[in-house]
CSV table of C-alpha atoms in Angstrom, one decimal:
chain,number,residue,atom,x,y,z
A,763,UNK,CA,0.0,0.0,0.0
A,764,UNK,CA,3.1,2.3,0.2
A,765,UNK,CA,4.3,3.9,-2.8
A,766,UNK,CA,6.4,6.2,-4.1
A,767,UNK,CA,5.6,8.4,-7.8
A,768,UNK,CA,8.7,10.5,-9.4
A,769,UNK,CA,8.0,13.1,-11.5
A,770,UNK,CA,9.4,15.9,-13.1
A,771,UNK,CA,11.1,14.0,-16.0
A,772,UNK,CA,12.1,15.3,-19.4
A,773,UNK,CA,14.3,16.9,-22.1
A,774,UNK,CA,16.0,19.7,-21.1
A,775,UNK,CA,19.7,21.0,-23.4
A,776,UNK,CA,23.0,20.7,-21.6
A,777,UNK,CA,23.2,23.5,-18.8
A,778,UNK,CA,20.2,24.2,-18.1
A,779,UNK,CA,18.0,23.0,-15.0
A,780,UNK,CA,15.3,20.2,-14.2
A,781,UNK,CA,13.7,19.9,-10.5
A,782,UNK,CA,12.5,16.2,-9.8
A,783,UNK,CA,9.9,15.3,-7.1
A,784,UNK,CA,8.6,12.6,-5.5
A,785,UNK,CA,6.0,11.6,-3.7
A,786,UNK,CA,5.1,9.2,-1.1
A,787,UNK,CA,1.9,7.9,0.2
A,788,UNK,CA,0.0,5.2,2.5
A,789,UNK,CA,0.0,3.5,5.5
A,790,UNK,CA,3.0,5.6,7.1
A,791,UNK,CA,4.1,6.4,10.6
A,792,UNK,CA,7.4,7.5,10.0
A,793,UNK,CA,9.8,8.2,7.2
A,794,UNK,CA,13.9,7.8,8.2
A,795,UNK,CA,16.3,8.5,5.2
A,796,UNK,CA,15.0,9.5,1.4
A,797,UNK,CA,17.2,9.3,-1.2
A,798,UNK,CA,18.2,9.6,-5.4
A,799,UNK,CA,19.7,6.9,-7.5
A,800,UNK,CA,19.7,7.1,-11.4
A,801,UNK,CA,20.7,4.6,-13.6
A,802,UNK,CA,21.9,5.2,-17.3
A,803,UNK,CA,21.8,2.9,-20.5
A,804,UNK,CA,23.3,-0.2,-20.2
A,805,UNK,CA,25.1,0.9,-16.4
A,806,UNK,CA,24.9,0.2,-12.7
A,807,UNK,CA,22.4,2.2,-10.7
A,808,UNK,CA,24.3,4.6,-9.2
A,809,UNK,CA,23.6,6.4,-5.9
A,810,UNK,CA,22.4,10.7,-6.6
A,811,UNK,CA,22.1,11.7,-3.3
A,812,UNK,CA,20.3,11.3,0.2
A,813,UNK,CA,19.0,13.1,3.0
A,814,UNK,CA,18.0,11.9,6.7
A,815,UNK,CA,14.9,12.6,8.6
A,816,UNK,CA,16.5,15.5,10.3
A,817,UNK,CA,17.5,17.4,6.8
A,818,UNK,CA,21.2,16.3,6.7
A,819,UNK,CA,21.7,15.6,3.2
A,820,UNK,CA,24.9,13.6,1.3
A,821,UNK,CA,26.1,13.8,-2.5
A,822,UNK,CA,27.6,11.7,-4.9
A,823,UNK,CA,30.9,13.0,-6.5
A,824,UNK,CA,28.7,13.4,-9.6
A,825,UNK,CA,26.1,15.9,-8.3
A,826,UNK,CA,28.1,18.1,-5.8
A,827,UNK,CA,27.8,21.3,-6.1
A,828,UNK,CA,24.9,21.0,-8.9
A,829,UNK,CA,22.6,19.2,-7.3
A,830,UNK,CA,20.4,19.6,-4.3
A,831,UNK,CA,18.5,17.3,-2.2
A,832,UNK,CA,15.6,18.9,0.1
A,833,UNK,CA,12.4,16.9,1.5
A,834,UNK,CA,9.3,18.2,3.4
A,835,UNK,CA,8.5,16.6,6.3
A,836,UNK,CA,4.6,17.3,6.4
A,837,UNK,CA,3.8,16.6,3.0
A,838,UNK,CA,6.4,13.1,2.9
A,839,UNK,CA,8.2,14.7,-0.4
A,840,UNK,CA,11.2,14.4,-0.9
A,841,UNK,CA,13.2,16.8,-4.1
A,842,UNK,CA,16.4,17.2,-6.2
A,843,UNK,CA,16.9,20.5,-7.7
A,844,UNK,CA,19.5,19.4,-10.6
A,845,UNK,CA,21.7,22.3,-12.2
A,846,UNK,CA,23.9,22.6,-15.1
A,847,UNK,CA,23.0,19.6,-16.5
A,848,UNK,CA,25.2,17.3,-19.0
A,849,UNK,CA,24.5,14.9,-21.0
A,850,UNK,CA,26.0,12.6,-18.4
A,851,UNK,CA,23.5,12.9,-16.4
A,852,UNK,CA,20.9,11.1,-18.4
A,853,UNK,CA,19.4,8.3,-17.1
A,854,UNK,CA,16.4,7.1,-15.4
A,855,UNK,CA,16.3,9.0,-11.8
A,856,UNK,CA,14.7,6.8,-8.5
A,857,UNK,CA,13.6,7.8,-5.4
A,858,UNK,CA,14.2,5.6,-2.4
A,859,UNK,CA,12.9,5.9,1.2
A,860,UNK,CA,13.1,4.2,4.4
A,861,UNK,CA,9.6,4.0,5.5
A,862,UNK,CA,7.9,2.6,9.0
A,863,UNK,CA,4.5,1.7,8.0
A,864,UNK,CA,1.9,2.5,10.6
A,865,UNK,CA,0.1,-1.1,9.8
A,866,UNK,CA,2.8,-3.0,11.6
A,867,UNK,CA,5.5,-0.8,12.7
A,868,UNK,CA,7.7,-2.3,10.0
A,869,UNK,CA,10.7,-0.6,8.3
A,870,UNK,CA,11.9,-1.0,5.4
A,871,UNK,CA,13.0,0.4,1.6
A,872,UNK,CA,10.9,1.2,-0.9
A,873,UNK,CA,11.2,2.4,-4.3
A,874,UNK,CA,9.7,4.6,-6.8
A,875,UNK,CA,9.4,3.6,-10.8
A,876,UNK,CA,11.5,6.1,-11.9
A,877,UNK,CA,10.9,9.1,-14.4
A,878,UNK,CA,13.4,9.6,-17.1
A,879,UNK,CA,15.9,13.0,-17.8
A,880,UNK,CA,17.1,13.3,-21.2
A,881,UNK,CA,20.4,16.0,-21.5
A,882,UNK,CA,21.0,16.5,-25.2
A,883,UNK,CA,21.1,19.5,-27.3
């Protein structure tokens, strides 16, 4: 019953700026970290970024310094603001999030389908 939906997903030319969202929903009593992953043609998923409950967030090599990670607390969202994009940094972008359902009290990972970023002039 616990879900999470990307969106946000699209074309956009190298340098310029895409802001991906995602939401989650359900049974939920608590949500711990929430995190990005993205994974390219024919590559590993990668880890993006990730931000704890508290709003301390972590980068990947990759995104630092372009990329930011932010999440509201009241409305279980969780964002990354991507800038001067490359073409690199196409792929298909996740979002992840350790979630306590309310049902049983039970943690664990769940993950969204993913929403696509194309970088290409």
């Amino acid at each position: 019953q616990v879900q999470l939906v990307e969106s946000g997903g699209g074309l956009v030319q190298p340098g310029g700026s895409l802001r991906l969202s995602c939401a989650a929903s359900g049974s939920i009593s608590n949500i711990n970290d929430m995190g990005w992953y993205r994974q390219a043609p024919g590559k590993q998923r990668e880890w993006v970024a990730s931000i704890s409950s508290s709003g301390s967030t972590n980068y990947a090599d990759s995104g630092k310094g372009r990329f930011t990670i932010s999440r509201d607390n009241a409305k279980n969202t969780v964002d990354l603001q991507m800038n001067s994009l490359k073409p690199e940094d196409t792929a298909v972008y996740y979002c992840t999030a350790n979630i306590v359902r309310r049902q049983d009290f039970v943690a664990m990972y769940y993950w969204g389908k993913g929403t696509l970023v194309t970088v290409s002039s």
